[in-house]
PDB file of C-alpha atoms in Angstrom:
ATOM      1  CA  UNK A   1      19.630   1.256 -34.060  1.00 68.00           C
ATOM      2  CA  UNK A   2      18.923   4.226 -31.772  1.00 78.00           C
ATOM      3  CA  UNK A   3      21.318   4.393 -28.826  1.00 88.00           C
ATOM      4  CA  UNK A   4      20.024   7.533 -27.102  1.00 93.00           C
ATOM      5  CA  UNK A   5      16.558   8.821 -26.341  1.00 92.00           C
ATOM      6  CA  UNK A   6      17.261  11.759 -28.666  1.00 91.00           C
ATOM      7  CA  UNK A   7      17.864   9.287 -31.500  1.00 90.00           C
ATOM      8  CA  UNK A   8      14.702   7.378 -30.639  1.00 89.00           C
ATOM      9  CA  UNK A   9      12.467  10.458 -30.433  1.00 90.00           C
ATOM     10  CA  UNK A  10       9.405  11.178 -28.325  1.00 87.00           C
ATOM     11  CA  UNK A  11       6.982   8.840 -30.035  1.00 88.00           C
ATOM     12  CA  UNK A  12       9.498   6.072 -30.407  1.00 89.00           C
ATOM     13  CA  UNK A  13      10.221   6.317 -26.677  1.00 88.00           C
ATOM     14  CA  UNK A  14       6.524   6.237 -25.799  1.00 89.00           C
ATOM     15  CA  UNK A  15       5.892   3.196 -27.993  1.00 89.00           C
ATOM     16  CA  UNK A  16       8.928   1.379 -26.647  1.00 89.00           C
ATOM     17  CA  UNK A  17       8.114   2.032 -22.987  1.00 88.00           C
ATOM     18  CA  UNK A  18       4.349   1.529 -23.010  1.00 89.00           C
ATOM     19  CA  UNK A  19       4.697  -1.857 -24.683  1.00 89.00           C
ATOM     20  CA  UNK A  20       5.850  -3.171 -21.304  1.00 90.00           C
ATOM     21  CA  UNK A  21       2.632  -2.397 -19.442  1.00 94.00           C
ATOM     22  CA  UNK A  22      -0.180  -4.956 -19.506  1.00 92.00           C
ATOM     23  CA  UNK A  23      -3.880  -4.190 -19.913  1.00 93.00           C
ATOM     24  CA  UNK A  24      -5.723  -4.983 -16.672  1.00 96.00           C
ATOM     25  CA  UNK A  25      -9.421  -5.250 -15.865  1.00 96.00           C
ATOM     26  CA  UNK A  26      -9.306  -1.630 -14.652  1.00 97.00           C
ATOM     27  CA  UNK A  27      -8.356  -0.347 -18.120  1.00 97.00           C
ATOM     28  CA  UNK A  28     -10.884   0.348 -20.876  1.00 97.00           C
ATOM     29  CA  UNK A  29      -8.507   2.319 -23.115  1.00 97.00           C
ATOM     30  CA  UNK A  30      -4.786   2.381 -22.439  1.00 95.00           C
ATOM     31  CA  UNK A  31      -1.857   4.329 -23.912  1.00 93.00           C
ATOM     32  CA  UNK A  32      -2.060   5.617 -27.472  1.00 89.00           C
ATOM     33  CA  UNK A  33      -4.989   8.052 -27.508  1.00 92.00           C
ATOM     34  CA  UNK A  34      -5.372  11.613 -26.213  1.00 94.00           C
ATOM     35  CA  UNK A  35      -6.383  10.255 -22.811  1.00 96.00           C
ATOM     36  CA  UNK A  36      -6.897   6.912 -21.143  1.00 96.00           C
ATOM     37  CA  UNK A  37     -10.246   5.535 -20.023  1.00 97.00           C
ATOM     38  CA  UNK A  38     -10.316   3.520 -16.801  1.00 97.00           C
ATOM     39  CA  UNK A  39     -13.071   1.822 -14.880  1.00 97.00           C
ATOM     40  CA  UNK A  40     -14.434   3.310 -11.657  1.00 96.00           C
ATOM     41  CA  UNK A  41     -16.595   0.488 -10.275  1.00 94.00           C
ATOM     42  CA  UNK A  42     -16.944   2.256  -6.933  1.00 96.00           C
ATOM     43  CA  UNK A  43     -18.044   5.498  -8.704  1.00 96.00           C
ATOM     44  CA  UNK A  44     -15.333   7.245  -6.671  1.00 97.00           C
ATOM     45  CA  UNK A  45     -11.657   7.465  -7.598  1.00 98.00           C
ATOM     46  CA  UNK A  46      -8.777   7.887  -5.176  1.00 98.00           C
ATOM     47  CA  UNK A  47      -6.115  10.096  -6.808  1.00 98.00           C
ATOM     48  CA  UNK A  48      -2.634  11.151  -5.724  1.00 98.00           C
ATOM     49  CA  UNK A  49       0.377  12.706  -7.429  1.00 97.00           C
ATOM     50  CA  UNK A  50       4.062  12.985  -6.618  1.00 96.00           C
ATOM     51  CA  UNK A  51       7.387  13.879  -8.227  1.00 96.00           C
ATOM     52  CA  UNK A  52      10.920  12.511  -8.174  1.00 97.00           C
ATOM     53  CA  UNK A  53      13.662  14.942  -9.167  1.00 97.00           C
ATOM     54  CA  UNK A  54      17.202  13.832  -9.899  1.00 97.00           C
ATOM     55  CA  UNK A  55      19.605  15.055  -7.258  1.00 95.00           C
ATOM     56  CA  UNK A  56      16.799  15.566  -4.765  1.00 92.00           C
ATOM     57  CA  UNK A  57      14.971  12.242  -4.592  1.00 94.00           C
ATOM     58  CA  UNK A  58      17.493   9.964  -6.291  1.00 97.00           C
ATOM     59  CA  UNK A  59      20.981   9.938  -7.776  1.00 97.00           C
ATOM     60  CA  UNK A  60      21.826   7.948 -10.865  1.00 97.00           C
ATOM     61  CA  UNK A  61      25.170   6.943  -9.375  1.00 97.00           C
ATOM     62  CA  UNK A  62      23.371   5.513  -6.313  1.00 97.00           C
ATOM     63  CA  UNK A  63      20.312   3.941  -7.920  1.00 98.00           C
ATOM     64  CA  UNK A  64      19.829   1.991 -11.136  1.00 98.00           C
ATOM     65  CA  UNK A  65      17.070   3.038 -13.539  1.00 98.00           C
ATOM     66  CA  UNK A  66      15.175  -0.070 -12.475  1.00 98.00           C
ATOM     67  CA  UNK A  67      15.447   1.071  -8.831  1.00 98.00           C
ATOM     68  CA  UNK A  68      14.041   4.481  -9.779  1.00 98.00           C
ATOM     69  CA  UNK A  69      11.126   2.855 -11.602  1.00 98.00           C
ATOM     70  CA  UNK A  70      10.282   0.762  -8.554  1.00 98.00           C
ATOM     71  CA  UNK A  71      10.505   3.780  -6.255  1.00 98.00           C
ATOM     72  CA  UNK A  72       8.344   6.000  -8.483  1.00 98.00           C
ATOM     73  CA  UNK A  73       5.513   3.476  -8.334  1.00 98.00           C
ATOM     74  CA  UNK A  74       5.941   2.597  -4.663  1.00 98.00           C
ATOM     75  CA  UNK A  75       5.779   6.116  -3.272  1.00 97.00           C
ATOM     76  CA  UNK A  76       2.624   6.873  -5.246  1.00 98.00           C
ATOM     77  CA  UNK A  77       0.678   3.644  -4.812  1.00 98.00           C
ATOM     78  CA  UNK A  78       1.538   3.773  -1.078  1.00 98.00           C
ATOM     79  CA  UNK A  79      -0.535   6.976  -0.868  1.00 98.00           C
ATOM     80  CA  UNK A  80      -3.451   5.181  -2.524  1.00 98.00           C
ATOM     81  CA  UNK A  81      -3.184   2.273  -0.085  1.00 98.00           C
ATOM     82  CA  UNK A  82      -3.072   4.748   2.810  1.00 98.00           C
ATOM     83  CA  UNK A  83      -6.601   5.833   1.888  1.00 98.00           C
ATOM     84  CA  UNK A  84      -7.776   2.226   2.191  1.00 98.00           C
ATOM     85  CA  UNK A  85      -7.915   1.807  -1.587  1.00 98.00           C
ATOM     86  CA  UNK A  86      -6.623  -0.761  -4.045  1.00 98.00           C
ATOM     87  CA  UNK A  87      -4.050   0.644  -6.497  1.00 98.00           C
ATOM     88  CA  UNK A  88      -5.316   0.492 -10.080  1.00 98.00           C
ATOM     89  CA  UNK A  89      -3.583   2.749 -12.610  1.00 98.00           C
ATOM     90  CA  UNK A  90      -0.767   5.250 -13.101  1.00 98.00           C
ATOM     91  CA  UNK A  91      -0.013   8.184 -15.387  1.00 98.00           C
ATOM     92  CA  UNK A  92       3.714   8.916 -15.662  1.00 98.00           C
ATOM     93  CA  UNK A  93       5.357  12.088 -16.930  1.00 97.00           C
ATOM     94  CA  UNK A  94       9.039  11.585 -17.752  1.00 97.00           C
ATOM     95  CA  UNK A  95      11.555  14.354 -18.400  1.00 97.00           C
ATOM     96  CA  UNK A  96      14.961  13.131 -19.616  1.00 97.00           C
ATOM     97  CA  UNK A  97      18.098  14.484 -21.315  1.00 97.00           C
ATOM     98  CA  UNK A  98      18.272  13.769 -25.034  1.00 96.00           C
ATOM     99  CA  UNK A  99      21.639  12.030 -24.658  1.00 96.00           C
ATOM    100  CA  UNK A 100      20.343   9.566 -22.057  1.00 97.00           C
ATOM    101  CA  UNK A 101      20.812   5.973 -23.243  1.00 96.00           C
ATOM    102  CA  UNK A 102      17.765   4.101 -24.511  1.00 96.00           C
ATOM    103  CA  UNK A 103      18.785   1.267 -22.205  1.00 96.00           C
ATOM    104  CA  UNK A 104      18.125   3.593 -19.249  1.00 97.00           C
ATOM    105  CA  UNK A 105      14.512   4.063 -20.333  1.00 96.00           C
ATOM    106  CA  UNK A 106      14.130   0.320 -20.898  1.00 97.00           C
ATOM    107  CA  UNK A 107      15.354  -0.464 -17.392  1.00 98.00           C
ATOM    108  CA  UNK A 108      13.241   2.294 -15.818  1.00 98.00           C
ATOM    109  CA  UNK A 109      10.132   0.904 -17.510  1.00 97.00           C
ATOM    110  CA  UNK A 110      11.044  -2.599 -16.347  1.00 97.00           C
ATOM    111  CA  UNK A 111      11.192  -1.366 -12.757  1.00 98.00           C
ATOM    112  CA  UNK A 112       7.835   0.389 -13.132  1.00 98.00           C
ATOM    113  CA  UNK A 113       6.250  -2.743 -14.597  1.00 98.00           C
ATOM    114  CA  UNK A 114       7.659  -4.976 -11.863  1.00 98.00           C
ATOM    115  CA  UNK A 115       6.415  -2.743  -9.020  1.00 98.00           C
ATOM    116  CA  UNK A 116       3.018  -2.409 -10.703  1.00 98.00           C
ATOM    117  CA  UNK A 117       2.803  -6.199 -10.784  1.00 97.00           C
ATOM    118  CA  UNK A 118       3.458  -6.273  -7.040  1.00 98.00           C
ATOM    119  CA  UNK A 119       0.966  -3.513  -6.233  1.00 98.00           C
ATOM    120  CA  UNK A 120      -1.676  -4.712  -8.676  1.00 96.00           C
ATOM    121  CA  UNK A 121      -1.869  -1.735 -11.040  1.00 97.00           C
ATOM    122  CA  UNK A 122      -0.615  -0.707 -14.473  1.00 98.00           C
ATOM    123  CA  UNK A 123       0.389   2.367 -16.490  1.00 98.00           C
ATOM    124  CA  UNK A 124      -2.274   3.826 -18.788  1.00 98.00           C
ATOM    125  CA  UNK A 125      -0.537   6.938 -20.133  1.00 96.00           C
ATOM    126  CA  UNK A 126       1.601   9.976 -19.436  1.00 95.00           C
ATOM    127  CA  UNK A 127       3.992  12.294 -21.239  1.00 94.00           C
ATOM    128  CA  UNK A 128       7.649  12.585 -22.204  1.00 95.00           C
ATOM    129  CA  UNK A 129       9.668  15.792 -22.518  1.00 95.00           C
ATOM    130  CA  UNK A 130      13.284  16.819 -22.897  1.00 96.00           C
ATOM    131  CA  UNK A 131      14.878  17.943 -19.636  1.00 97.00           C
ATOM    132  CA  UNK A 132      18.361  18.786 -18.392  1.00 97.00           C
ATOM    133  CA  UNK A 133      17.946  16.241 -15.598  1.00 97.00           C
ATOM    134  CA  UNK A 134      15.710  13.227 -15.043  1.00 98.00           C
ATOM    135  CA  UNK A 135      12.323  14.179 -13.607  1.00 98.00           C
ATOM    136  CA  UNK A 136       9.530  11.679 -12.962  1.00 98.00           C
ATOM    137  CA  UNK A 137       5.978  12.853 -12.240  1.00 98.00           C
ATOM    138  CA  UNK A 138       3.385  10.243 -11.324  1.00 98.00           C
ATOM    139  CA  UNK A 139      -0.365  10.379 -10.842  1.00 98.00           C
ATOM    140  CA  UNK A 140      -1.801   7.305  -9.141  1.00 98.00           C
ATOM    141  CA  UNK A 141      -5.424   6.179  -9.064  1.00 98.00           C
ATOM    142  CA  UNK A 142      -7.157   3.657  -6.827  1.00 98.00           C
ATOM    143  CA  UNK A 143     -10.482   1.979  -6.122  1.00 98.00           C
ATOM    144  CA  UNK A 144     -12.172   1.870  -2.703  1.00 98.00           C
ATOM    145  CA  UNK A 145     -14.286  -1.172  -3.487  1.00 97.00           C
ATOM    146  CA  UNK A 146     -17.318   0.207  -1.699  1.00 96.00           C
ATOM    147  CA  UNK A 147     -15.416   1.023   1.488  1.00 96.00           C
ATOM    148  CA  UNK A 148     -15.325   4.454   3.092  1.00 97.00           C
ATOM    149  CA  UNK A 149     -12.029   6.238   2.527  1.00 98.00           C
ATOM    150  CA  UNK A 150      -9.711   6.301   5.553  1.00 98.00           C
ATOM    151  CA  UNK A 151      -8.731   9.919   6.138  1.00 98.00           C
ATOM    152  CA  UNK A 152      -6.352  11.654   8.531  1.00 98.00           C
ATOM    153  CA  UNK A 153      -9.061  13.360  10.560  1.00 98.00           C
ATOM    154  CA  UNK A 154     -10.809  10.375  12.138  1.00 98.00           C
ATOM    155  CA  UNK A 155      -8.519   9.471  15.051  1.00 98.00           C
ATOM    156  CA  UNK A 156     -10.220   9.601  18.462  1.00 98.00           C
ATOM    157  CA  UNK A 157      -8.901   9.532  22.044  1.00 98.00           C
ATOM    158  CA  UNK A 158      -8.484   5.954  23.190  1.00 98.00           C
ATOM    159  CA  UNK A 159      -7.632   4.628  19.727  1.00 98.00           C
ATOM    160  CA  UNK A 160      -4.516   2.508  19.380  1.00 98.00           C
ATOM    161  CA  UNK A 161      -1.747   3.502  16.968  1.00 98.00           C
ATOM    162  CA  UNK A 162      -0.215   0.786  14.804  1.00 98.00           C
ATOM    163  CA  UNK A 163       2.188   0.516  11.908  1.00 98.00           C
ATOM    164  CA  UNK A 164       2.550  -1.934   9.020  1.00 98.00           C
ATOM    165  CA  UNK A 165       5.818  -2.086   7.098  1.00 98.00           C
ATOM    166  CA  UNK A 166       9.392  -1.087   7.853  1.00 96.00           C
ATOM    167  CA  UNK A 167      10.618   2.016   9.638  1.00 98.00           C
ATOM    168  CA  UNK A 168      14.059   3.580   9.464  1.00 97.00           C
ATOM    169  CA  UNK A 169      15.734   1.292   6.932  1.00 97.00           C
ATOM    170  CA  UNK A 170      15.435   3.684   3.990  1.00 97.00           C
ATOM    171  CA  UNK A 171      16.795   6.615   6.014  1.00 96.00           C
ATOM    172  CA  UNK A 172      19.665   4.410   7.135  1.00 96.00           C
ATOM    173  CA  UNK A 173      20.309   3.422   3.528  1.00 97.00           C
ATOM    174  CA  UNK A 174      20.467   7.072   2.463  1.00 96.00           C
ATOM    175  CA  UNK A 175      22.904   7.876   5.267  1.00 94.00           C
ATOM    176  CA  UNK A 176      25.073   4.882   4.300  1.00 96.00           C
ATOM    177  CA  UNK A 177      25.191   5.982   0.664  1.00 97.00           C
ATOM    178  CA  UNK A 178      26.051   9.518   1.731  1.00 95.00           C
ATOM    179  CA  UNK A 179      28.962   8.134   3.766  1.00 94.00           C
ATOM    180  CA  UNK A 180      30.125   5.875   0.923  1.00 95.00           C
ATOM    181  CA  UNK A 181      29.328   2.716   2.921  1.00 94.00           C
ATOM    182  CA  UNK A 182      28.001  -0.401   1.187  1.00 92.00           C
ATOM    183  CA  UNK A 183      26.424  -2.302   4.093  1.00 92.00           C
ATOM    184  CA  UNK A 184      24.054  -3.370   5.486  1.00 96.00           C
ATOM    185  CA  UNK A 185      22.649  -4.225   2.073  1.00 97.00           C
ATOM    186  CA  UNK A 186      19.094  -4.491   3.441  1.00 97.00           C
ATOM    187  CA  UNK A 187      19.077  -0.767   4.256  1.00 97.00           C
ATOM    188  CA  UNK A 188      20.484   0.210   0.869  1.00 97.00           C
ATOM    189  CA  UNK A 189      17.835  -1.957  -0.801  1.00 97.00           C
ATOM    190  CA  UNK A 190      14.986  -0.367   1.154  1.00 97.00           C
ATOM    191  CA  UNK A 191      16.158   3.104   0.171  1.00 97.00           C
ATOM    192  CA  UNK A 192      16.451   2.205  -3.495  1.00 98.00           C
ATOM    193  CA  UNK A 193      13.317   0.075  -3.693  1.00 98.00           C
ATOM    194  CA  UNK A 194      10.894   0.686  -0.814  1.00 97.00           C
ATOM    195  CA  UNK A 195       8.310  -2.050  -0.282  1.00 97.00           C
ATOM    196  CA  UNK A 196       5.013  -0.584   0.937  1.00 98.00           C
ATOM    197  CA  UNK A 197       2.521  -3.041   2.443  1.00 98.00           C
ATOM    198  CA  UNK A 198      -0.077  -2.298  -0.243  1.00 98.00           C
ATOM    199  CA  UNK A 199      -2.605  -4.907   0.865  1.00 98.00           C
ATOM    200  CA  UNK A 200      -2.647  -3.600   4.431  1.00 98.00           C
ATOM    201  CA  UNK A 201      -4.360  -0.343   3.451  1.00 98.00           C
ATOM    202  CA  UNK A 202      -7.624  -1.980   2.347  1.00 98.00           C
ATOM    203  CA  UNK A 203      -7.279  -4.487   5.193  1.00 98.00           C
ATOM    204  CA  UNK A 204      -7.008  -1.672   7.740  1.00 98.00           C
ATOM    205  CA  UNK A 205     -10.130  -0.074   6.259  1.00 98.00           C
ATOM    206  CA  UNK A 206     -12.033  -3.335   6.672  1.00 98.00           C
ATOM    207  CA  UNK A 207     -10.822  -3.543  10.280  1.00 98.00           C
ATOM    208  CA  UNK A 208     -12.339  -0.120  10.980  1.00 98.00           C
ATOM    209  CA  UNK A 209      -9.215   2.061  10.951  1.00 98.00           C
ATOM    210  CA  UNK A 210     -10.225   5.552  12.036  1.00 98.00           C
ATOM    211  CA  UNK A 211      -7.281   7.356  10.400  1.00 98.00           C
ATOM    212  CA  UNK A 212      -4.310   6.336   8.287  1.00 98.00           C
ATOM    213  CA  UNK A 213      -1.381   7.741   6.327  1.00 98.00           C
ATOM    214  CA  UNK A 214       1.741   6.764   4.411  1.00 97.00           C
ATOM    215  CA  UNK A 215       4.973   7.322   6.352  1.00 97.00           C
ATOM    216  CA  UNK A 216       7.028   9.198   3.779  1.00 96.00           C
ATOM    217  CA  UNK A 217       8.621  12.063   5.740  1.00 95.00           C
ATOM    218  CA  UNK A 218       9.218  10.368   9.097  1.00 96.00           C
ATOM    219  CA  UNK A 219       6.951   8.661  11.624  1.00 97.00           C
ATOM    220  CA  UNK A 220       6.797  11.501  14.169  1.00 97.00           C
ATOM    221  CA  UNK A 221       6.362  14.227  11.557  1.00 96.00           C
ATOM    222  CA  UNK A 222       3.674  12.351   9.618  1.00 97.00           C
ATOM    223  CA  UNK A 223       1.761  11.369  12.758  1.00 98.00           C
ATOM    224  CA  UNK A 224       1.882  15.053  13.666  1.00 96.00           C
ATOM    225  CA  UNK A 225      -0.141  15.761  10.503  1.00 96.00           C
ATOM    226  CA  UNK A 226      -2.668  13.144  11.587  1.00 98.00           C
ATOM    227  CA  UNK A 227      -2.879  14.734  15.030  1.00 97.00           C
ATOM    228  CA  UNK A 228      -3.457  18.175  13.531  1.00 95.00           C
ATOM    229  CA  UNK A 229      -6.233  16.875  11.285  1.00 97.00           C
ATOM    230  CA  UNK A 230      -7.920  14.929  14.102  1.00 97.00           C
ATOM    231  CA  UNK A 231      -7.352  17.405  16.945  1.00 95.00           C
ATOM    232  CA  UNK A 232      -5.617  14.804  19.129  1.00 97.00           C
ATOM    233  CA  UNK A 233      -2.198  13.864  20.461  1.00 97.00           C
ATOM    234  CA  UNK A 234      -0.309  10.596  20.145  1.00 98.00           C
ATOM    235  CA  UNK A 235       2.043   8.996  22.627  1.00 98.00           C
ATOM    236  CA  UNK A 236       4.392   6.401  21.160  1.00 98.00           C
ATOM    237  CA  UNK A 237       5.893   3.591  23.227  1.00 98.00           C
ATOM    238  CA  UNK A 238       9.633   3.276  22.796  1.00 96.00           C
ATOM    239  CA  UNK A 239       9.522  -0.370  23.881  1.00 97.00           C
ATOM    240  CA  UNK A 240       7.262  -1.149  20.920  1.00 98.00           C
ATOM    241  CA  UNK A 241       9.700   0.422  18.441  1.00 97.00           C
ATOM    242  CA  UNK A 242      12.114  -2.504  18.185  1.00 96.00           C
ATOM    243  CA  UNK A 243      14.847  -1.900  15.579  1.00 96.00           C
ATOM    244  CA  UNK A 244      15.535  -4.961  13.395  1.00 96.00           C
ATOM    245  CA  UNK A 245      19.104  -6.336  13.355  1.00 95.00           C
ATOM    246  CA  UNK A 246      19.950  -4.709  10.019  1.00 96.00           C
ATOM    247  CA  UNK A 247      18.952  -1.289  11.348  1.00 96.00           C
ATOM    248  CA  UNK A 248      21.069  -1.800  14.465  1.00 94.00           C
ATOM    249  CA  UNK A 249      23.971  -2.760  12.203  1.00 94.00           C
ATOM    250  CA  UNK A 250      23.482   0.389  10.147  1.00 95.00           C
ATOM    251  CA  UNK A 251      23.396   2.532  13.289  1.00 94.00           C
ATOM    252  CA  UNK A 252      26.666   0.962  14.387  1.00 92.00           C
ATOM    253  CA  UNK A 253      28.227   1.647  10.978  1.00 92.00           C
ATOM    254  CA  UNK A 254      27.052   5.244  11.205  1.00 91.00           C
ATOM    255  CA  UNK A 255      28.342   5.722  14.742  1.00 82.00           C
ATOM    256  CA  UNK A 256      29.192   9.340  15.368  1.00 62.00           C
ATOM    257  CA  UNK A 257      26.623  10.613  12.878  1.00 50.00           C
ATOM    258  CA  UNK A 258      23.694  12.723  14.082  1.00 46.00           C
ATOM    259  CA  UNK A 259      21.157  10.085  13.005  1.00 44.00           C
ATOM    260  CA  UNK A 260      23.111   7.032  14.121  1.00 59.00           C
ATOM    261  CA  UNK A 261      20.671   5.879  16.825  1.00 89.00           C
ATOM    262  CA  UNK A 262      18.523   3.010  15.504  1.00 94.00           C
ATOM    263  CA  UNK A 263      15.338   4.120  17.276  1.00 95.00           C
ATOM    264  CA  UNK A 264      15.880   7.709  16.118  1.00 93.00           C
ATOM    265  CA  UNK A 265      16.030   6.415  12.549  1.00 95.00           C
ATOM    266  CA  UNK A 266      12.663   4.722  13.083  1.00 97.00           C
ATOM    267  CA  UNK A 267      11.143   7.916  14.490  1.00 97.00           C
ATOM    268  CA  UNK A 268      12.569  10.430  12.011  1.00 95.00           C
ATOM    269  CA  UNK A 269      13.385   8.449   8.890  1.00 92.00           C
ATOM    270  CA  UNK A 270      11.089   8.492   5.890  1.00 89.00           C
ATOM    271  CA  UNK A 271      10.666   6.886   2.456  1.00 94.00           C
ATOM    272  CA  UNK A 272      10.081   3.393   3.805  1.00 94.00           C
ATOM    273  CA  UNK A 273       6.439   4.053   2.930  1.00 97.00           C
ATOM    274  CA  UNK A 274       5.097   2.083   5.847  1.00 98.00           C
ATOM    275  CA  UNK A 275       1.458   2.653   6.796  1.00 98.00           C
ATOM    276  CA  UNK A 276       0.544   4.152  10.173  1.00 98.00           C
ATOM    277  CA  UNK A 277      -3.064   3.955  11.341  1.00 98.00           C
ATOM    278  CA  UNK A 278      -5.300   4.383  14.348  1.00 98.00           C
ATOM    279  CA  UNK A 279      -7.836   1.738  15.319  1.00 98.00           C
ATOM    280  CA  UNK A 280     -10.665   1.619  17.857  1.00 98.00           C
ATOM    281  CA  UNK A 281      -9.582   0.178  21.230  1.00 97.00           C
ATOM    282  CA  UNK A 282      -9.940  -3.574  21.352  1.00 95.00           C
ATOM    283  CA  UNK A 283      -9.330  -4.073  17.623  1.00 98.00           C
ATOM    284  CA  UNK A 284      -7.599  -7.393  17.008  1.00 97.00           C
ATOM    285  CA  UNK A 285      -4.702  -6.445  14.779  1.00 98.00           C
ATOM    286  CA  UNK A 286      -3.344  -8.845  12.127  1.00 97.00           C
ATOM    287  CA  UNK A 287       0.272  -9.985  12.339  1.00 97.00           C
ATOM    288  CA  UNK A 288       1.327  -7.385   9.751  1.00 98.00           C
ATOM    289  CA  UNK A 289       0.372  -4.571  12.142  1.00 98.00           C
ATOM    290  CA  UNK A 290       2.319  -3.651  15.288  1.00 98.00           C
ATOM    291  CA  UNK A 291       0.804  -1.559  18.058  1.00 98.00           C
ATOM    292  CA  UNK A 292       3.146   1.341  18.863  1.00 98.00           C
ATOM    293  CA  UNK A 293       1.114   3.859  20.859  1.00 98.00           C
ATOM    294  CA  UNK A 294      -2.182   5.433  21.845  1.00 98.00           C
ATOM    295  CA  UNK A 295      -4.274   8.463  20.918  1.00 98.00           C
ATOM    296  CA  UNK A 296      -5.131  11.038  23.608  1.00 97.00           C
ATOM    297  CA  UNK A 297      -7.186  14.253  23.638  1.00 96.00           C
ATOM    298  CA  UNK A 298      -5.489  17.566  22.994  1.00 90.00           C
ATOM    299  CA  UNK A 299      -6.212  20.150  25.660  1.00 80.00           C
ATOM    300  CA  UNK A 300      -6.526  23.891  25.277  1.00 73.00           C
ATOM    301  CA  UNK A 301      -3.627  24.239  27.714  1.00 68.00           C
ATOM    302  CA  UNK A 302      -1.451  22.124  25.448  1.00 68.00           C
ATOM    303  CA  UNK A 303      -2.388  24.269  22.463  1.00 72.00           C
ATOM    304  CA  UNK A 304      -1.559  27.432  24.372  1.00 60.00           C
ATOM    305  CA  UNK A 305       1.813  26.042  25.409  1.00 61.00           C
ATOM    306  CA  UNK A 306       2.523  24.763  21.873  1.00 74.00           C
ATOM    307  CA  UNK A 307       3.083  21.297  23.319  1.00 78.00           C
ATOM    308  CA  UNK A 308       4.217  18.661  20.808  1.00 91.00           C
ATOM    309  CA  UNK A 309       1.446  16.602  19.233  1.00 94.00           C
ATOM    310  CA  UNK A 310       3.551  13.431  19.251  1.00 97.00           C
ATOM    311  CA  UNK A 311       5.503  12.269  22.289  1.00 96.00           C
ATOM    312  CA  UNK A 312       7.520   9.164  23.121  1.00 97.00           C
ATOM    313  CA  UNK A 313       6.878   7.637  26.546  1.00 97.00           C
ATOM    314  CA  UNK A 314       5.161  10.891  27.479  1.00 95.00           C
ATOM    315  CA  UNK A 315       8.145  13.079  26.632  1.00 95.00           C
ATOM    316  CA  UNK A 316       8.905  15.342  23.654  1.00 94.00           C
ATOM    317  CA  UNK A 317      11.208  13.981  20.966  1.00 93.00           C
ATOM    318  CA  UNK A 318      13.615  15.839  18.713  1.00 87.00           C
ATOM    319  CA  UNK A 319      12.881  13.518  15.770  1.00 84.00           C
ATOM    320  CA  UNK A 320      12.432  16.095  13.013  1.00 79.00           C
ATOM    321  CA  UNK A 321      11.684  14.177   9.841  1.00 76.00           C
ATOM    322  CA  UNK A 322      12.191  15.327   6.266  1.00 70.00           C
ATOM    323  CA  UNK A 323      11.775  18.987   5.303  1.00 70.00           C
ATOM    324  CA  UNK A 324      11.408  19.506   1.542  1.00 67.00           C
ATOM    325  CA  UNK A 325      12.353  23.179   1.770  1.00 61.00           C
ATOM    326  CA  UNK A 326      14.601  22.897   4.807  1.00 65.00           C
TER     327      UNK A 326
END
């Protein structure tokens, strides 16, 4: 019996892994041919792609292969949901060392399958290659169901800003792992297996969301992208950013660290894959959405002074967010 992926071989690995993924109504032809064929009932397809690189986005001593499978799906299908679409299918490219245990691939695929079941999609193909480290590349597709896509450039002055999902827990979990701390477990779990509110993307579209995005690099930084696309500013309300008990506990455990303030973790932390959106004033928000601020016009004077696009209680914030090449 093969014990490593090198023993199993490329085609043996593909057959072993793809057997875990069910055929859904979105799939006409799944894995096994030169390309997959999927349905596009809306006649438009939402598409997004992302990568996870060992040592940069995950560490095998911090996360199980099942964790990594969950995370690979979550961060990609969250982008689909942020467009107001329903996640449908995934293509996964997997680069692995030849001496990696077959059990690792089995557990990774189990995590992918489990997160797909939560999000509502499935895997229809991909590629496998030999690599010195583990690299996961994912392309995600989604269906708009006849709705208009929710872009970043539709926010208007007077709109309310709201968020669905968790903020700060994943960043806290990363900081805890970096410090060698093993609690609070809720923060470690959110870092290893983020839980995007998939259903809230299409729901926000139906509610008339004017702009929306996935919070992957930090709330302030990502809302800054929305502001740039829409030509507006956003003022967040600190009183609305209420850290949950587990985030307060993490901040206490990290006391003395630069990012130890619970609210700062909510403002700057990423990888929770919450959804942030703007809605017309007067929109009755569902319980899953929390109002956290308002949209305002951006003046020429502000542009000339390079004023920040996102403020908190009317004042600039030093919440920096994640910098991939920083």
